[in-house]
XYZ file of C-alpha atoms in Angstrom:
627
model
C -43.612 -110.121 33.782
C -42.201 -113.496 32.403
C -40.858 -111.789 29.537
C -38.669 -109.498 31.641
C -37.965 -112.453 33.620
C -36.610 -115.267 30.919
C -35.008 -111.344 29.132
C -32.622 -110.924 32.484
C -31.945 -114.891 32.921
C -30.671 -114.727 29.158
C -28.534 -111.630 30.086
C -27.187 -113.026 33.365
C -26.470 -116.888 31.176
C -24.950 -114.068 28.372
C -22.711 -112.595 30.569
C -21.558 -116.214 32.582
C -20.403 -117.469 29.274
C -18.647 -115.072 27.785
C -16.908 -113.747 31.021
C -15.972 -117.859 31.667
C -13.844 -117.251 28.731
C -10.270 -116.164 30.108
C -8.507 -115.502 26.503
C -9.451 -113.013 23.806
C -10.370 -115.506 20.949
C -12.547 -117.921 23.727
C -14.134 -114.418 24.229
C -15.052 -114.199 20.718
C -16.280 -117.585 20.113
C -18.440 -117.812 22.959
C -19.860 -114.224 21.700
C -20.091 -115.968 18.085
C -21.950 -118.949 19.837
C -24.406 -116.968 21.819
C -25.827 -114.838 18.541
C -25.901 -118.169 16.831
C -27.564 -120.008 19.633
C -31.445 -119.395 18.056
C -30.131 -121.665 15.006
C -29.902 -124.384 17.678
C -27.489 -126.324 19.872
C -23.374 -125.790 18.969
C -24.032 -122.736 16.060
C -21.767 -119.919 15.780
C -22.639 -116.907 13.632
C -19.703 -116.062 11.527
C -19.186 -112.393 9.567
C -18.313 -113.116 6.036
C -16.793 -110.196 3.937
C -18.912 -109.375 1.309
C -17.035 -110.020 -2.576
C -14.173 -112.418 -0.532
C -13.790 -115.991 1.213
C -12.607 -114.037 4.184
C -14.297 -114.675 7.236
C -14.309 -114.242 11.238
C -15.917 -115.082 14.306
C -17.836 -111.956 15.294
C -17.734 -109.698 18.892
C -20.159 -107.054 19.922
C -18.739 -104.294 18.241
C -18.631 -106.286 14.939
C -21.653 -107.399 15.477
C -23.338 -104.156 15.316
C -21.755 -102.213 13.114
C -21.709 -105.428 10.687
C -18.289 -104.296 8.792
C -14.588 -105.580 8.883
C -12.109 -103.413 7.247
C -15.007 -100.784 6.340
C -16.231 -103.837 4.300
C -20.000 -104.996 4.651
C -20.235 -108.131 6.260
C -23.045 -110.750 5.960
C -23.795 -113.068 8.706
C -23.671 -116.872 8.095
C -24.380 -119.466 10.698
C -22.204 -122.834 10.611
C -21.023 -125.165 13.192
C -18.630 -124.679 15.880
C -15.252 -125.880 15.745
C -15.787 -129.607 16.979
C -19.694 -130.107 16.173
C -21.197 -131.279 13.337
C -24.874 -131.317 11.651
C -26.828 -134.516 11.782
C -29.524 -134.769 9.056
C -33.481 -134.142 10.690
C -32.454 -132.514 13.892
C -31.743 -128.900 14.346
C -27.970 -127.110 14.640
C -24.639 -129.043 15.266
C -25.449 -131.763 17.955
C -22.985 -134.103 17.128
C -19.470 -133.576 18.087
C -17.391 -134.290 15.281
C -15.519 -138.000 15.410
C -12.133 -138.014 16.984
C -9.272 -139.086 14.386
C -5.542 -138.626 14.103
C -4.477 -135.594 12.447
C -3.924 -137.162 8.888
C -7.958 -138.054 8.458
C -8.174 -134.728 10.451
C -7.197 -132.378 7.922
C -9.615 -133.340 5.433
C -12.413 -132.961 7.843
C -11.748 -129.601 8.347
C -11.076 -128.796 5.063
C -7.401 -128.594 4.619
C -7.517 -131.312 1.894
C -4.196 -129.617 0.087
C -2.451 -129.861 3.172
C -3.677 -133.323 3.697
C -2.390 -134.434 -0.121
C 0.951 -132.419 0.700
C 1.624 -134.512 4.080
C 1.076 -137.679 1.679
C 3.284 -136.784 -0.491
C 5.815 -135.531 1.510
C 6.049 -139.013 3.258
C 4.579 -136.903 6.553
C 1.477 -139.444 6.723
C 3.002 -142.085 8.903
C 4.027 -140.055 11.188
C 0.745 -137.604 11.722
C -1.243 -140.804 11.683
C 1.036 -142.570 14.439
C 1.449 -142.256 17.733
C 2.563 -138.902 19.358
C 0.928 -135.557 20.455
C 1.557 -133.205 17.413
C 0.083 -129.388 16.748
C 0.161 -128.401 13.004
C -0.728 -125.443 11.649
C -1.909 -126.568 8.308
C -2.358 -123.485 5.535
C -5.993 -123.934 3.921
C -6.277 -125.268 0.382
C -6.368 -120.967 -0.989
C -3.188 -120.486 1.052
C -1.300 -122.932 -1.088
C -3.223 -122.017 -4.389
C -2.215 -118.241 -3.311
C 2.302 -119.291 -3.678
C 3.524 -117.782 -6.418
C 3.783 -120.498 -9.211
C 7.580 -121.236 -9.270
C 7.558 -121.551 -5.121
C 5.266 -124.341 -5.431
C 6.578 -126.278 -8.002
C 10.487 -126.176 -6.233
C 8.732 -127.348 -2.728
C 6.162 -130.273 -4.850
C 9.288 -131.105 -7.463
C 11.302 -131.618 -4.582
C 9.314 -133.646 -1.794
C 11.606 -135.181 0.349
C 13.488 -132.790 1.221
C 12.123 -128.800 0.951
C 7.910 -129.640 1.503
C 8.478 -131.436 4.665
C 10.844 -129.551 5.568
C 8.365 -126.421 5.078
C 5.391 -129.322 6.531
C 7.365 -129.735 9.458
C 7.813 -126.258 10.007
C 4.096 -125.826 10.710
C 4.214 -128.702 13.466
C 5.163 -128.472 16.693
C 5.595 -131.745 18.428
C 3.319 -130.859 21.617
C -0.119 -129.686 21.831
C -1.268 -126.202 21.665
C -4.586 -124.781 21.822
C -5.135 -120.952 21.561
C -5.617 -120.306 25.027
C -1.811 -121.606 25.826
C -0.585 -118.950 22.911
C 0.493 -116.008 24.579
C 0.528 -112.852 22.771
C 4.599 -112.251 21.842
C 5.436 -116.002 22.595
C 7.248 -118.370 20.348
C 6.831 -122.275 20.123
C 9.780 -124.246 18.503
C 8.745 -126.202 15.261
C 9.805 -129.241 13.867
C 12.048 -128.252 11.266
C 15.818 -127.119 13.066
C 13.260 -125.774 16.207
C 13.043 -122.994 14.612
C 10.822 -120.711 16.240
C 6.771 -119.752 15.240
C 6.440 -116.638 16.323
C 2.562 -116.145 18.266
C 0.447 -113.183 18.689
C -3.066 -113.057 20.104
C -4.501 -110.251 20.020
C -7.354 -108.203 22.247
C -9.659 -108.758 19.459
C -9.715 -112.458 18.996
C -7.362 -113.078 16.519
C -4.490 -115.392 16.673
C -1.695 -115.365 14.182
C 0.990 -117.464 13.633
C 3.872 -115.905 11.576
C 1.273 -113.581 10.729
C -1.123 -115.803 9.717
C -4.853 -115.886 10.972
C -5.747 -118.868 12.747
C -8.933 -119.365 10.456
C -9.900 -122.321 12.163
C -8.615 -123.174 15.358
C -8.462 -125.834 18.046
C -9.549 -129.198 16.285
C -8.461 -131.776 18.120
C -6.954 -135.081 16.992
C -6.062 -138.257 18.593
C -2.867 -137.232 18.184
C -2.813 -133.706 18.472
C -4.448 -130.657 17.809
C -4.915 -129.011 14.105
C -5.065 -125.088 13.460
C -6.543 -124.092 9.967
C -4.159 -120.908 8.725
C -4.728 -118.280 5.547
C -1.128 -118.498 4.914
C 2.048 -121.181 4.224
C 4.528 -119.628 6.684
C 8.014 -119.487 5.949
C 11.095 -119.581 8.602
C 12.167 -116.184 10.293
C 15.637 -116.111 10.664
C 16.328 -111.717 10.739
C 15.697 -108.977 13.466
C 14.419 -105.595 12.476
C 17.444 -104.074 11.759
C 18.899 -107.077 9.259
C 15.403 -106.647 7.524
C 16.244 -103.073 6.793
C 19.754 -103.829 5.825
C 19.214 -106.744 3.297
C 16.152 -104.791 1.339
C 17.508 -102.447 -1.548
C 14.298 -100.063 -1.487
C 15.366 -99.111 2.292
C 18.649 -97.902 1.590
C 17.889 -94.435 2.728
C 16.332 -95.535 5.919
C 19.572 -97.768 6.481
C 21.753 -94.476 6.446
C 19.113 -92.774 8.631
C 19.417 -95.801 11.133
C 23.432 -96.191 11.284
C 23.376 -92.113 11.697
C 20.278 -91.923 14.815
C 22.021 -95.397 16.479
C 18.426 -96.496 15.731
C 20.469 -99.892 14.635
C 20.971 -101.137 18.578
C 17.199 -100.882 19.434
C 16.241 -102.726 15.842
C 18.977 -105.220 16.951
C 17.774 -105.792 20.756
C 15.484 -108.497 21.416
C 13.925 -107.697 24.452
C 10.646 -106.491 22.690
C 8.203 -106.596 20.046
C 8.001 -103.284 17.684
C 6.048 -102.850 14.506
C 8.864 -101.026 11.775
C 6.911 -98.658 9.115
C 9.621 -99.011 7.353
C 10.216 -95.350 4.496
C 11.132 -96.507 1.279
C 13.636 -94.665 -0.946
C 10.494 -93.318 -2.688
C 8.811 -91.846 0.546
C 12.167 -90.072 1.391
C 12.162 -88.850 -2.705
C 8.428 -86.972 -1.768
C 9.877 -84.881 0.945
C 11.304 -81.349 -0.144
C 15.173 -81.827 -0.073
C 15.518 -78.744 2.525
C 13.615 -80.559 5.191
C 15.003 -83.768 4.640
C 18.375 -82.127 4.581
C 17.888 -80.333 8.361
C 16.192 -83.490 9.619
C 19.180 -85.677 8.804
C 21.254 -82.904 10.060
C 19.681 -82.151 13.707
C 20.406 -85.400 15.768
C 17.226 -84.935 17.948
C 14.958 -84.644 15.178
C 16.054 -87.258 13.278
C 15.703 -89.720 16.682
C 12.029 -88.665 16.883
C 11.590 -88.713 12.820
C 12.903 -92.575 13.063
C 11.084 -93.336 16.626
C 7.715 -92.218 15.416
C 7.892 -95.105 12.916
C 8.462 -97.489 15.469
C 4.917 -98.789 17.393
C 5.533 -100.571 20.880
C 3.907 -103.856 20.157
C 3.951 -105.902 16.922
C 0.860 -105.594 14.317
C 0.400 -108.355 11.300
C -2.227 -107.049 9.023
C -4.454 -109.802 9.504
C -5.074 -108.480 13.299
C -6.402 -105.142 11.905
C -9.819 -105.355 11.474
C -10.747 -101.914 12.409
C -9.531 -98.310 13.323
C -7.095 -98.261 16.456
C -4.946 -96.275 17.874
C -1.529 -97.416 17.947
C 1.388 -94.753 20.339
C 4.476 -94.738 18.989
C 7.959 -94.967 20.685
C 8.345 -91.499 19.991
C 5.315 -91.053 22.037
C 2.643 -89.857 19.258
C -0.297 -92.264 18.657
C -0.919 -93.281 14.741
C -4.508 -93.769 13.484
C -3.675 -97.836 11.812
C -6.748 -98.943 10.038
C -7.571 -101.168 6.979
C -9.457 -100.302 3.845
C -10.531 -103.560 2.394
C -7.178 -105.486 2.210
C -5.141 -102.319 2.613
C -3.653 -100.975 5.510
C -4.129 -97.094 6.451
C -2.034 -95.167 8.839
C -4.122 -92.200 10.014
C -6.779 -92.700 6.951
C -4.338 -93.433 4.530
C -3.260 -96.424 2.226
C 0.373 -95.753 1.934
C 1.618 -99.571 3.075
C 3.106 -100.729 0.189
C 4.384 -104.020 1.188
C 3.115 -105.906 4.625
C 3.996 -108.447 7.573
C 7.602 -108.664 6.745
C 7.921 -110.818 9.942
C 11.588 -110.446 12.299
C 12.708 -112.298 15.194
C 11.952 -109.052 17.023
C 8.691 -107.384 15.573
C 7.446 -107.172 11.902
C 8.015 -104.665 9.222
C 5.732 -102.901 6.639
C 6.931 -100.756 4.092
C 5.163 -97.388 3.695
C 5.824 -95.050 0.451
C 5.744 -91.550 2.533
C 7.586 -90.466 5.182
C 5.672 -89.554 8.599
C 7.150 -86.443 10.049
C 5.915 -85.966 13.644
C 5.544 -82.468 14.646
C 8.685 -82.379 17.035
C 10.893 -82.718 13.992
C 9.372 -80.122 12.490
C 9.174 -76.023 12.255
C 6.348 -74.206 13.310
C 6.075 -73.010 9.534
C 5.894 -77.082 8.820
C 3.283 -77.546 11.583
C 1.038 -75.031 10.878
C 0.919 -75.785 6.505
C -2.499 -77.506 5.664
C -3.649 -77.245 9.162
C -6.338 -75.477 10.878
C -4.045 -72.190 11.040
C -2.591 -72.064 7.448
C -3.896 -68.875 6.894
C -2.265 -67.354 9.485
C 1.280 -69.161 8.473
C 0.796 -67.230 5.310
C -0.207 -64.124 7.411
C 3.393 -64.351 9.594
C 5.219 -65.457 5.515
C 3.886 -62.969 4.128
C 5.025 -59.701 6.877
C 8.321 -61.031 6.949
C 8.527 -62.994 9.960
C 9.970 -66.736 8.640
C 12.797 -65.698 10.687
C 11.180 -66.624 13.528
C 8.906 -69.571 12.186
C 12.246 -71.446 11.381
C 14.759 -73.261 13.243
C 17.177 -72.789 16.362
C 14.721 -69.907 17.536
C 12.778 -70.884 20.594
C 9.055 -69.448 20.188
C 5.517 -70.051 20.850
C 3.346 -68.539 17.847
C -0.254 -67.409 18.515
C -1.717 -68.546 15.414
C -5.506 -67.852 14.952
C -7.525 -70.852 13.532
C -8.643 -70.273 10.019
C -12.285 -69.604 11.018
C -11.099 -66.039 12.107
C -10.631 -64.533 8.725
C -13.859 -66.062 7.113
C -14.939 -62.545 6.912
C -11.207 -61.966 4.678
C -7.843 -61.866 5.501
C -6.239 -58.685 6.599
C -4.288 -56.203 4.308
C -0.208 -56.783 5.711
C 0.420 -53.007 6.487
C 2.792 -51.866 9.369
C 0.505 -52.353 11.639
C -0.788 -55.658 10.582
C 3.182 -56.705 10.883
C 3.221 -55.492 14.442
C 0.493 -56.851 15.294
C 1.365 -60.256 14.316
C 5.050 -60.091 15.538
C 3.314 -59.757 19.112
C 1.686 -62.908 18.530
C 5.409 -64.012 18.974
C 6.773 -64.849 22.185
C 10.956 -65.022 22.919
C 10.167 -68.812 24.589
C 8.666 -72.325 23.562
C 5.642 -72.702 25.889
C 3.197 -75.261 26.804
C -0.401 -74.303 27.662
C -0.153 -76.863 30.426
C 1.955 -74.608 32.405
C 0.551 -71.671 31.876
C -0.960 -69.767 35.095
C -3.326 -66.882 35.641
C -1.693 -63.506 35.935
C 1.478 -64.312 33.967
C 3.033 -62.074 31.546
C 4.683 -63.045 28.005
C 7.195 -61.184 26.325
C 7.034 -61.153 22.796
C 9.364 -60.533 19.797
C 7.215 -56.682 18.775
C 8.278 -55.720 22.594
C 4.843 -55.636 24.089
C 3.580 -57.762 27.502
C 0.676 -59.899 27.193
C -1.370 -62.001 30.196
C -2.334 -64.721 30.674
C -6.376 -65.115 31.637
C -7.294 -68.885 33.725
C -10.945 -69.761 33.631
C -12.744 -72.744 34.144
C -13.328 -73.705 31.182
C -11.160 -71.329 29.095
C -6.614 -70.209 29.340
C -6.786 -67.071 27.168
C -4.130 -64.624 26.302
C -5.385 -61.550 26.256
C -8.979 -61.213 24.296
C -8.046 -64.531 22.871
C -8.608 -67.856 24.511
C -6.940 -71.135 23.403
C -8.542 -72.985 21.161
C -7.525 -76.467 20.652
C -4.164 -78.439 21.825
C -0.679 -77.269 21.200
C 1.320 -78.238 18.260
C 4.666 -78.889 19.681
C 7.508 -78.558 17.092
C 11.712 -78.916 17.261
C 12.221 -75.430 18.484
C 8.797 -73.408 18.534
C 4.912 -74.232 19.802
C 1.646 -72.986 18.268
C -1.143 -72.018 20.549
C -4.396 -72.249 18.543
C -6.791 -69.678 18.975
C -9.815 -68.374 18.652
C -8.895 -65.013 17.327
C -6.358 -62.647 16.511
C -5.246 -60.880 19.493
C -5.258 -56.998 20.520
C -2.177 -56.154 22.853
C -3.141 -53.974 25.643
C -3.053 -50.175 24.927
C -3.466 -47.590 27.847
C -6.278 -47.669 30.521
C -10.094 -48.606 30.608
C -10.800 -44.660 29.903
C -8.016 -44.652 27.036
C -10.388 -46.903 25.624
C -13.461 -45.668 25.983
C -12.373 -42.218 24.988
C -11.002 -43.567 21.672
C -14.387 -45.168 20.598
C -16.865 -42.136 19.522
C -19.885 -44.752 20.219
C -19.047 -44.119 24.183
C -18.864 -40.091 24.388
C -21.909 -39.911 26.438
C -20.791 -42.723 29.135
C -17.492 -41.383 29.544
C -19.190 -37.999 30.424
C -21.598 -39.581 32.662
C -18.030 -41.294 34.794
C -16.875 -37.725 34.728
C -20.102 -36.788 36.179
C -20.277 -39.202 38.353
C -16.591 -38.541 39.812
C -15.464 -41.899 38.643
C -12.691 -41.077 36.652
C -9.976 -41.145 39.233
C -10.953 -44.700 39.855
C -11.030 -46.560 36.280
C -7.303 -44.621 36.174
C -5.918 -45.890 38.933
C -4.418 -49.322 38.713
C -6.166 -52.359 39.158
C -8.178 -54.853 36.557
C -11.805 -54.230 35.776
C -14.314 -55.334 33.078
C -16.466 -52.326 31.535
C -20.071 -53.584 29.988
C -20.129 -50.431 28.536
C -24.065 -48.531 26.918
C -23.221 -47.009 23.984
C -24.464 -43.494 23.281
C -27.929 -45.608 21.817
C -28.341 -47.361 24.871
C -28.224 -44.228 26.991
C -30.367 -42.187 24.309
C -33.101 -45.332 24.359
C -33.899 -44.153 27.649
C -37.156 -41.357 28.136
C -35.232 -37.840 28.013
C -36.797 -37.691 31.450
C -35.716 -40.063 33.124
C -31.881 -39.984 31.327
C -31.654 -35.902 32.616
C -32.777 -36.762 36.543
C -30.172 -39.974 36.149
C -27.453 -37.417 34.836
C -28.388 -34.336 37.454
C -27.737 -37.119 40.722
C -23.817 -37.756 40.637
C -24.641 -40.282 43.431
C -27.355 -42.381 41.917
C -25.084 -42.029 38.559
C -22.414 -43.347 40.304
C -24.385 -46.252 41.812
C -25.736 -47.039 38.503
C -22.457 -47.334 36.770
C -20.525 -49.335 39.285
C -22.968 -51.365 38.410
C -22.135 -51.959 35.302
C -18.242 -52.630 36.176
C -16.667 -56.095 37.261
C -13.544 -55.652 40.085
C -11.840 -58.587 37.411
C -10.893 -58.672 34.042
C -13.578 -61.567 31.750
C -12.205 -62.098 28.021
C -15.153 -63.044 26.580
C -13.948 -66.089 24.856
C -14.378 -67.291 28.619
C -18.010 -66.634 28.955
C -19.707 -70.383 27.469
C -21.828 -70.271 30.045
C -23.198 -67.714 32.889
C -20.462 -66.273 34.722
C -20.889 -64.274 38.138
C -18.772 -61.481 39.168
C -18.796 -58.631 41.378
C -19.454 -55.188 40.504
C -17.785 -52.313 42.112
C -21.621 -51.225 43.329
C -21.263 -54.750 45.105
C -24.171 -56.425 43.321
C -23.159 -59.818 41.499
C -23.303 -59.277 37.648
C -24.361 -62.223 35.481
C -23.174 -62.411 31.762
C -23.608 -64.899 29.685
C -22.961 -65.272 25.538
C -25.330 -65.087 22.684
C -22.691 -66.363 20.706
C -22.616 -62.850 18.646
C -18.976 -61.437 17.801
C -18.706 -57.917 16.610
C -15.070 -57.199 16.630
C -13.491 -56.920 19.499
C -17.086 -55.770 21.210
C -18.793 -58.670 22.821
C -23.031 -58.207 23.384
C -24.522 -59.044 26.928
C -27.950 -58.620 28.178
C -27.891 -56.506 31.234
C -30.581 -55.708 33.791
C -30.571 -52.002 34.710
C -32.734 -50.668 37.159
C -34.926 -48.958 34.378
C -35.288 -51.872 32.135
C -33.112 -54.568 29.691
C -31.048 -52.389 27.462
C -28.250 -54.411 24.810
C -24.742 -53.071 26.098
C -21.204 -53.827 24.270
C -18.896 -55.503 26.581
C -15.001 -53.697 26.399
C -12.086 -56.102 27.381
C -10.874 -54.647 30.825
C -7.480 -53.168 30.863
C -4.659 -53.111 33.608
C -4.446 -49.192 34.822
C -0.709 -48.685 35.075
């Protein structure tokens, strides 16, 4: 009992702290404090990528699946920002001493910045008097320059290091909770601005830089540890794209969409993955050529490069899922120290930072499915076999552009048993899987009727849990493409031909039942019209029966014909629509209950059905309109 008691006062003190926390990195450091709070007072437990110096303050998902980047992590435990061990007593008890920011940058281990500031002539100043921030780049962010930047900025101290000091200060203080995500602060040098994101996972970058170690305070200020030496940001978007020579193509794309005003405008924050010449090189010259012609296309070819918020690399610690303007979401991820856009390292160059957002170069070209044709969307998908199926009769006509369709394309699991022989009537068939209009499933309703390009009518079947056309149901979302849709289904379809009895008297496994309907003087009513569903016994069912019994069934026309009403629904039920048991009338006026075994034979669907005289396996025969 007192275990359960001290477990929910440790979840209710859990749950104060971390919910006292208003801002996403106070989230994360309270988190980091609480799993480090067994190593004693003022311990943080800190997830250190395995093989690298990089390192982060951890939150519960972290935490669990102990991994940043897909990297293992190990946990370390080390004092919280502001504490400090003192030797014989457990944890970080002792808040560390309170200097100016000079002595404070060697305490927490920004010693190059620290020599740098002397150097510079900086000292007097971040020792004096005043109420500074500085966001001072760790001793491996300066050791990280390329050689000959480092040498001009040290050869040259009084003018370009603290120039490039000063544009790390800002002469107020700032703590992380006062950076807003998209803010800017001015610095020091010409106020130029710092440009601020925090993000909903903790992390605070300045310029793109982490915030490695935040919120040290000074005597004078307030000192931010950063993995990078930032640099000025003088361009927007659009003058990023226009000064770089490997984005020349995407420069002609831009002036050609009037992409150039919204790269230019100010107003927000956007992420560019920015095409190099190279990406637009891997792209067969046809569809590059028809993209760059259609207007439309090319708007949602450039927008669907363009994310709404800005994303520095050093945010992305995991998968997310990131919408575009052009209103498709992108899988961005990180591998290690690579980016990935939906599972793939194809960043080439990152965290090109602009006054308006921040660019990084990709080395393929993302094509969202409404620039494309339906032949385009459906090649290495889940229906590629049946794009080859449509190539192959002849009908690319209709797959390409400025022809509004909707294809029914069945998903490659539908010709695991082989892929059909393309005769004249395989081509018929699949041109009415062709309708004359671009559709979405969304507005499809029960009862309508699509035309399609082979001349025949097909419905449209609403269940609750399945939108089927014909005998096949809908299997996963629509692709939507420039001028044509594909509906993914489960199967290929079979158009309607004739009535129920047309059917039955064209399948030699059901001569006996449609003599027992003549029999039974139900003829005239499965030819009239109206929609029914036939679970039909086949000649074995009716011959399983004792020969008695079957000749005094067969010699009562009434009991006959209460027997087989029985066994025929007053709707029509696709069986791609039975997933679990489904009640429906009879025309005896008994309910029927079917429900699948999951076992496809053809077009024939099997059911279990109670009949008076026992459980006999019957073949289910899509119902068909009597007109």
């Amino acid at each position: 009992m007192n275990r359960i008691v001290l477990l929910a006062l440790t979840l209710t003190l859990l749950t104060t702290l971390v919910t006292s926390a208003r801002y996403p990195y106070q989230k994360v450091l309270q988190h980091s404090r609480i799993r480090g709070r067994q190593h004693g007072p003022n311990v943080c437990a800190v997830q250190r990528v395995m093989g690298s110096n990089k390192q982060y303050y951890t939150n519960c998902k972290q935490w669990y699946q102990r991994k940043i980047c897909g990297k293992s992590t190990v946990i370390v435990y080390e004092c919280c920002p502001g504490y400090e061990k003192v030797p014989g007593e457990r944890g970080c008890p002792a808040a560390l001493p309170l200097s100016n920011i000079y002595d404070t940058l060697g305490i927490v281990g920004a010693a190059t910045t620290q020599l740098y500031s002397d150097r510079a002539n900086l000292r007097p100043e971040i020792e004096g008097p005043g109420s500074f921030t500085i966001f001072a780049p760790s001793n491996e962010a300066w050791a990280a320059l390329p050689a000959e930047i480092l040498d001009a900025l040290v050869s040259n101290v009084n003018i370009e290091l603290l120039n490039a000091l000063r544009y790390h200060m800002v002469d107020k203080r700032l703590l992380t909770d006062e950076m807003k995500h998209g803010g800017t602060v001015p610095s020091m040098y010409q106020n130029l601005d710092i440009h601020i994101h925090h993000y909903p996972n903790g992390i605070v970058t300045v310029n793109c830089a982490r915030l490695i170690k935040a919120d040290h305070h000074a005597t004078n200020g307030v000192v931010h540890v950063i993995d990078k030496v930032i640099t000025a940001v003088t361009n927007n978007l659009d003058e990023v794209v226009e000064t770089e020579e490997s984005l020349e193509t995407l420069r002609t794309a831009v002036a050609a969409s009037g992409l150039d005003t919204l790269l230019q405008s100010e107003d927000k924050q956007y992420t560019l993955l920015a095409p190099t010449n190279e990406a637009f090189e891997k792209v067969p010259k046809e569809t590059l050529a028809r993209i760059l012609g259609d207007p439309e296309a090319l708007k949602d070819l450039l927008h669907h490069h363009l994310l709404h918020s800005a994303q520095c690399s050093e945010a992305i610690i995991a998968g997310s899922s990131i919408e575009t303007i052009e209103g498709t979401p992108l899988e961005v991820g990180c591998l290690g120290d690579e980016l990935t856009l939906n599972g793939k390292a194809i960043i080439s160059k990152k965290d090109i930072l602009a006054t308006n957002g921040v660019v990084h170069f990709i080395d393929e070209l993302l094509i969202p499915d409404s620039a494309k044709t339906v032949s385009e969307l459906g090649k290495d998908s889940v229906v590629s076999t049946a794009i080859d199926l449509f190539l192959q009769a002849g009908l690319s006509s209709h797959l390409a552009v400025n022809e509004r369709v909707t294809v029914i394309a069945p998903h490659n699991n539908a010709f695991k048993a082989g892929t059909p022989v393309i005769d004249r009537n395989m081509k018929n068939l699949l041109q009415n899987h062709i309708i004359k209009d671009q559709l979405s499933s969304k507005y499809l309703y029960h009862g309508q009727v699509l035309e399609t390009v082979g001349g025949n009518k097909l419905r449209v079947f609403v269940y609750r849990n399945a939108l089927c056309i014909e005998n096949s149901c809908i299997d996963a979302h629509d692709k939507k493409g420039r001028y044509g849709t594909l509906f993914i289904v489960d199967k290929l379809l079979t158009p309607p031909s004739g009535n129920v009895m047309d059917v039955l008297k064209a399948d030699s496994r059901f001569s006996m039942l449609v003599a027992a309907i003549q029999s039974a003087g139900l003829t005239e009513t499965l030819n009239r019209e109206g929609t029914f569903t036939v679970f039909a016994p086949t000649d074995e069912a009716f011959r399983a029966l004792p020969r008695g019994e079957l000749n005094k069934l067969l010699g009562n026309a009434k009991e006959l014909s209460n027997l087989l009403k029985y066994h025929i629904g007053d709707e029509i039920l696709v069986s791609g629509a039975v997933s679990q048991l489904i009640r429906m009338k009879s025309l005896q006026g008994e309910k029927l209950e079917a429900m699948s075994v999951s076992t496809l034979m053809l077009n024939f669907f099997i059911f279990y059905c109670s009949l008076c005289m026992g459980v006999y396996k019957i073949a289910y025969i899509h119902g068909v309109s009597c007109a």
